[in-house]
Amino acid sequence: QVQLVESGGGLVQPGGSLRLSCAASGRIFSINTMGWYRQAPGKQRELVAAITSTGSTNYADSVKGRFTISRDNAKKTVVLQMNTLKPEDTAVYYCNVRTVDVVRGAYDYWGQGTQVTVSS
C-alpha cells in the first residue's frame, strides 16, 4: 500500500516561514513528478509547485521567489520551503506524487493534507 506522509504545517505570522515535507512509502515505482497543491476554503485546488525527476521546477506565479521545492529521489521525499508567507497562502496543502509507466500510464497519489495558516 502506498502512503504519502506529510508534515510541517501549522500557524505562522505574516512574513514567517514554514517547511513542508512529504515522504512516499510502500510499493511505489516510476515516480515522475512530485509536487504540492493547496486548497483554500471556497476555492479550487491549485498547483503550488512541482518538480520532475530531473529537477525541473514549476511554480505558481503567486509563490515565485518565496517558495522553493526540492526532492530526494533515493528517499522518495519532496520538500516545500515557504518563506515570506502571506495571509493569502492560508490553505490545506496536499502532497502529490505522479507515477508514469507503460501499464497504467499516469497515476496520481495524494497525501492527506496539512493545514497552513498565516495570521497575526
PDB file of C-alpha atoms in Angstrom:
ATOM      1  CA  GLN A   1       0.000   0.000   0.000  1.00  0.00           C
ATOM      2  CA  VAL A   2       1.345   3.392  -0.969  1.00  0.00           C
ATOM      3  CA  GLN A   3       1.292   6.197   1.575  1.00  0.00           C
ATOM      4  CA  LEU A   4       2.266   9.831   1.361  1.00  0.00           C
ATOM      5  CA  VAL A   5       3.020  11.210   4.803  1.00  0.00           C
ATOM      6  CA  GLU A   6       3.103  14.977   5.142  1.00  0.00           C
ATOM      7  CA  SER A   7       4.485  17.093   7.950  1.00  0.00           C
ATOM      8  CA  GLY A   8       5.359  20.681   8.743  1.00  0.00           C
ATOM      9  CA  GLY A   9       2.119  22.625   8.587  1.00  0.00           C
ATOM     10  CA  GLY A  10       0.986  24.995  11.281  1.00  0.00           C
ATOM     11  CA  LEU A  11       0.290  28.579  12.278  1.00  0.00           C
ATOM     12  CA  VAL A  12       2.760  31.309  11.374  1.00  0.00           C
ATOM     13  CA  GLN A  13       2.723  35.092  11.343  1.00  0.00           C
ATOM     14  CA  PRO A  14       2.866  37.033   8.075  1.00  0.00           C
ATOM     15  CA  GLY A  15       6.444  37.208   6.857  1.00  0.00           C
ATOM     16  CA  GLY A  16       7.349  33.964   8.564  1.00  0.00           C
ATOM     17  CA  SER A  17       8.499  30.637   7.154  1.00  0.00           C
ATOM     18  CA  LEU A  18       7.366  27.032   7.151  1.00  0.00           C
ATOM     19  CA  ARG A  19       8.824  23.874   5.694  1.00  0.00           C
ATOM     20  CA  LEU A  20       6.541  21.123   4.406  1.00  0.00           C
ATOM     21  CA  SER A  21       7.846  17.607   3.923  1.00  0.00           C
ATOM     22  CA  CYS A  22       6.307  14.603   2.212  1.00  0.00           C
ATOM     23  CA  ALA A  23       7.629  11.064   2.205  1.00  0.00           C
ATOM     24  CA  ALA A  24       6.334   8.314  -0.059  1.00  0.00           C
ATOM     25  CA  SER A  25       6.374   4.769   1.262  1.00  0.00           C
ATOM     26  CA  GLY A  26       5.215   1.395   0.056  1.00  0.00           C
ATOM     27  CA  ARG A  27       5.405  -0.137  -3.373  1.00  0.00           C
ATOM     28  CA  ILE A  28       5.666   2.980  -5.467  1.00  0.00           C
ATOM     29  CA  PHE A  29       7.748   2.986  -8.613  1.00  0.00           C
ATOM     30  CA  SER A  30       8.347   5.056 -11.702  1.00  0.00           C
ATOM     31  CA  ILE A  31       7.899   8.352  -9.866  1.00  0.00           C
ATOM     32  CA  ASN A  32       7.789  11.180 -12.351  1.00  0.00           C
ATOM     33  CA  THR A  33       6.639  14.470 -10.853  1.00  0.00           C
ATOM     34  CA  MET A  34       6.383  15.355  -7.163  1.00  0.00           C
ATOM     35  CA  GLY A  35       4.626  18.472  -6.036  1.00  0.00           C
ATOM     36  CA  TRP A  36       2.399  20.438  -3.729  1.00  0.00           C
ATOM     37  CA  TYR A  37      -1.117  21.688  -4.273  1.00  0.00           C
ATOM     38  CA  ARG A  38      -3.266  23.781  -1.988  1.00  0.00           C
ATOM     39  CA  GLN A  39      -6.932  24.415  -1.448  1.00  0.00           C
ATOM     40  CA  ALA A  40      -8.346  27.388   0.414  1.00  0.00           C
ATOM     41  CA  PRO A  41     -11.954  27.455   1.673  1.00  0.00           C
ATOM     42  CA  GLY A  42     -14.360  28.015  -1.184  1.00  0.00           C
ATOM     43  CA  LYS A  43     -11.648  27.736  -3.822  1.00  0.00           C
ATOM     44  CA  GLN A  44     -10.450  25.052  -6.188  1.00  0.00           C
ATOM     45  CA  ARG A  45      -7.318  23.078  -5.542  1.00  0.00           C
ATOM     46  CA  GLU A  46      -4.365  24.706  -7.285  1.00  0.00           C
ATOM     47  CA  LEU A  47      -0.799  23.794  -8.083  1.00  0.00           C
ATOM     48  CA  VAL A  48       1.744  25.490  -5.843  1.00  0.00           C
ATOM     49  CA  ALA A  49       4.968  23.912  -7.064  1.00  0.00           C
ATOM     50  CA  ALA A  50       6.163  20.771  -8.800  1.00  0.00           C
ATOM     51  CA  ILE A  51       9.494  19.168  -9.593  1.00  0.00           C
ATOM     52  CA  THR A  52      10.332  16.469 -12.114  1.00  0.00           C
ATOM     53  CA  SER A  53      12.690  13.551 -11.651  1.00  0.00           C
ATOM     54  CA  THR A  54      15.395  15.523 -13.469  1.00  0.00           C
ATOM     55  CA  GLY A  55      14.969  18.582 -11.251  1.00  0.00           C
ATOM     56  CA  SER A  56      12.910  20.863 -13.467  1.00  0.00           C
ATOM     57  CA  THR A  57      10.597  23.022 -11.395  1.00  0.00           C
ATOM     58  CA  ASN A  58       7.319  24.810 -11.927  1.00  0.00           C
ATOM     59  CA  TYR A  59       5.804  27.382  -9.559  1.00  0.00           C
ATOM     60  CA  ALA A  60       2.532  29.224  -9.326  1.00  0.00           C
ATOM     61  CA  ASP A  61       3.079  32.901 -10.096  1.00  0.00           C
ATOM     62  CA  SER A  62       1.828  33.827  -6.642  1.00  0.00           C
ATOM     63  CA  VAL A  63       4.669  31.967  -4.897  1.00  0.00           C
ATOM     64  CA  LYS A  64       7.610  32.581  -7.229  1.00  0.00           C
ATOM     65  CA  GLY A  65      10.559  33.987  -5.365  1.00  0.00           C
ATOM     66  CA  ARG A  66       9.134  32.972  -1.987  1.00  0.00           C
ATOM     67  CA  PHE A  67       8.749  29.181  -2.154  1.00  0.00           C
ATOM     68  CA  THR A  68      11.344  26.590  -3.107  1.00  0.00           C
ATOM     69  CA  ILE A  69      10.641  22.951  -3.932  1.00  0.00           C
ATOM     70  CA  SER A  70      13.216  20.181  -3.740  1.00  0.00           C
ATOM     71  CA  ARG A  71      13.242  16.395  -3.779  1.00  0.00           C
ATOM     72  CA  ASP A  72      15.375  13.424  -2.889  1.00  0.00           C
ATOM     73  CA  ASN A  73      14.800  10.676  -5.437  1.00  0.00           C
ATOM     74  CA  ALA A  74      16.516   7.988  -3.381  1.00  0.00           C
ATOM     75  CA  LYS A  75      14.432   8.744  -0.286  1.00  0.00           C
ATOM     76  CA  LYS A  76      11.251   9.488  -2.282  1.00  0.00           C
ATOM     77  CA  THR A  77      10.732  12.754  -0.445  1.00  0.00           C
ATOM     78  CA  VAL A  78       9.710  16.224  -1.538  1.00  0.00           C
ATOM     79  CA  VAL A  79      10.114  19.402   0.482  1.00  0.00           C
ATOM     80  CA  LEU A  80       8.481  22.807   0.090  1.00  0.00           C
ATOM     81  CA  GLN A  81      10.299  25.665   1.789  1.00  0.00           C
ATOM     82  CA  MET A  82       7.905  28.563   2.200  1.00  0.00           C
ATOM     83  CA  ASN A  83       9.302  31.992   3.057  1.00  0.00           C
ATOM     84  CA  THR A  84       7.752  35.427   3.389  1.00  0.00           C
ATOM     85  CA  LEU A  85       4.365  33.869   3.951  1.00  0.00           C
ATOM     86  CA  LYS A  86       1.240  35.918   3.376  1.00  0.00           C
ATOM     87  CA  PRO A  87      -2.308  35.524   4.713  1.00  0.00           C
ATOM     88  CA  GLU A  88      -3.415  34.506   1.222  1.00  0.00           C
ATOM     89  CA  ASP A  89      -1.147  31.460   1.481  1.00  0.00           C
ATOM     90  CA  THR A  90      -3.526  30.050   4.088  1.00  0.00           C
ATOM     91  CA  ALA A  91      -4.871  26.729   2.833  1.00  0.00           C
ATOM     92  CA  VAL A  92      -4.692  22.983   3.176  1.00  0.00           C
ATOM     93  CA  TYR A  93      -1.567  21.834   1.369  1.00  0.00           C
ATOM     94  CA  TYR A  94      -1.538  18.441  -0.357  1.00  0.00           C
ATOM     95  CA  CYS A  95       1.453  16.442  -1.448  1.00  0.00           C
ATOM     96  CA  ASN A  96       1.160  14.908  -4.909  1.00  0.00           C
ATOM     97  CA  VAL A  97       3.225  12.159  -6.498  1.00  0.00           C
ATOM     98  CA  ARG A  98       2.674  11.192 -10.104  1.00  0.00           C
ATOM     99  CA  THR A  99       3.918   7.899 -11.462  1.00  0.00           C
ATOM    100  CA  VAL A 100       4.156   7.083 -15.142  1.00  0.00           C
ATOM    101  CA  ASP A 101       4.556   3.576 -16.511  1.00  0.00           C
ATOM    102  CA  VAL A 102       3.626   1.583 -19.593  1.00  0.00           C
ATOM    103  CA  VAL A 103       0.856  -0.346 -17.812  1.00  0.00           C
ATOM    104  CA  ARG A 104      -1.218   2.401 -16.131  1.00  0.00           C
ATOM    105  CA  GLY A 105       0.112   5.482 -17.802  1.00  0.00           C
ATOM    106  CA  ALA A 106      -0.007   8.462 -15.432  1.00  0.00           C
ATOM    107  CA  TYR A 107      -1.342   7.917 -11.916  1.00  0.00           C
ATOM    108  CA  ASP A 108      -1.633  10.401  -9.052  1.00  0.00           C
ATOM    109  CA  TYR A 109      -1.151   9.697  -5.363  1.00  0.00           C
ATOM    110  CA  TRP A 110      -2.241  12.259  -2.774  1.00  0.00           C
ATOM    111  CA  GLY A 111      -1.353  12.976   0.814  1.00  0.00           C
ATOM    112  CA  GLN A 112      -3.940  13.598   3.487  1.00  0.00           C
ATOM    113  CA  GLY A 113      -3.308  17.337   3.568  1.00  0.00           C
ATOM    114  CA  THR A 114      -1.693  19.623   6.104  1.00  0.00           C
ATOM    115  CA  GLN A 115      -3.105  22.952   7.272  1.00  0.00           C
ATOM    116  CA  VAL A 116      -1.060  26.105   6.806  1.00  0.00           C
ATOM    117  CA  THR A 117      -2.446  29.220   8.468  1.00  0.00           C
ATOM    118  CA  VAL A 118      -0.801  32.606   8.081  1.00  0.00           C
ATOM    119  CA  SER A 119      -2.222  35.062  10.558  1.00  0.00           C
ATOM    120  CA  SER A 120      -1.173  37.634  13.118  1.00  0.00           C
TER     121      SER A 120
END
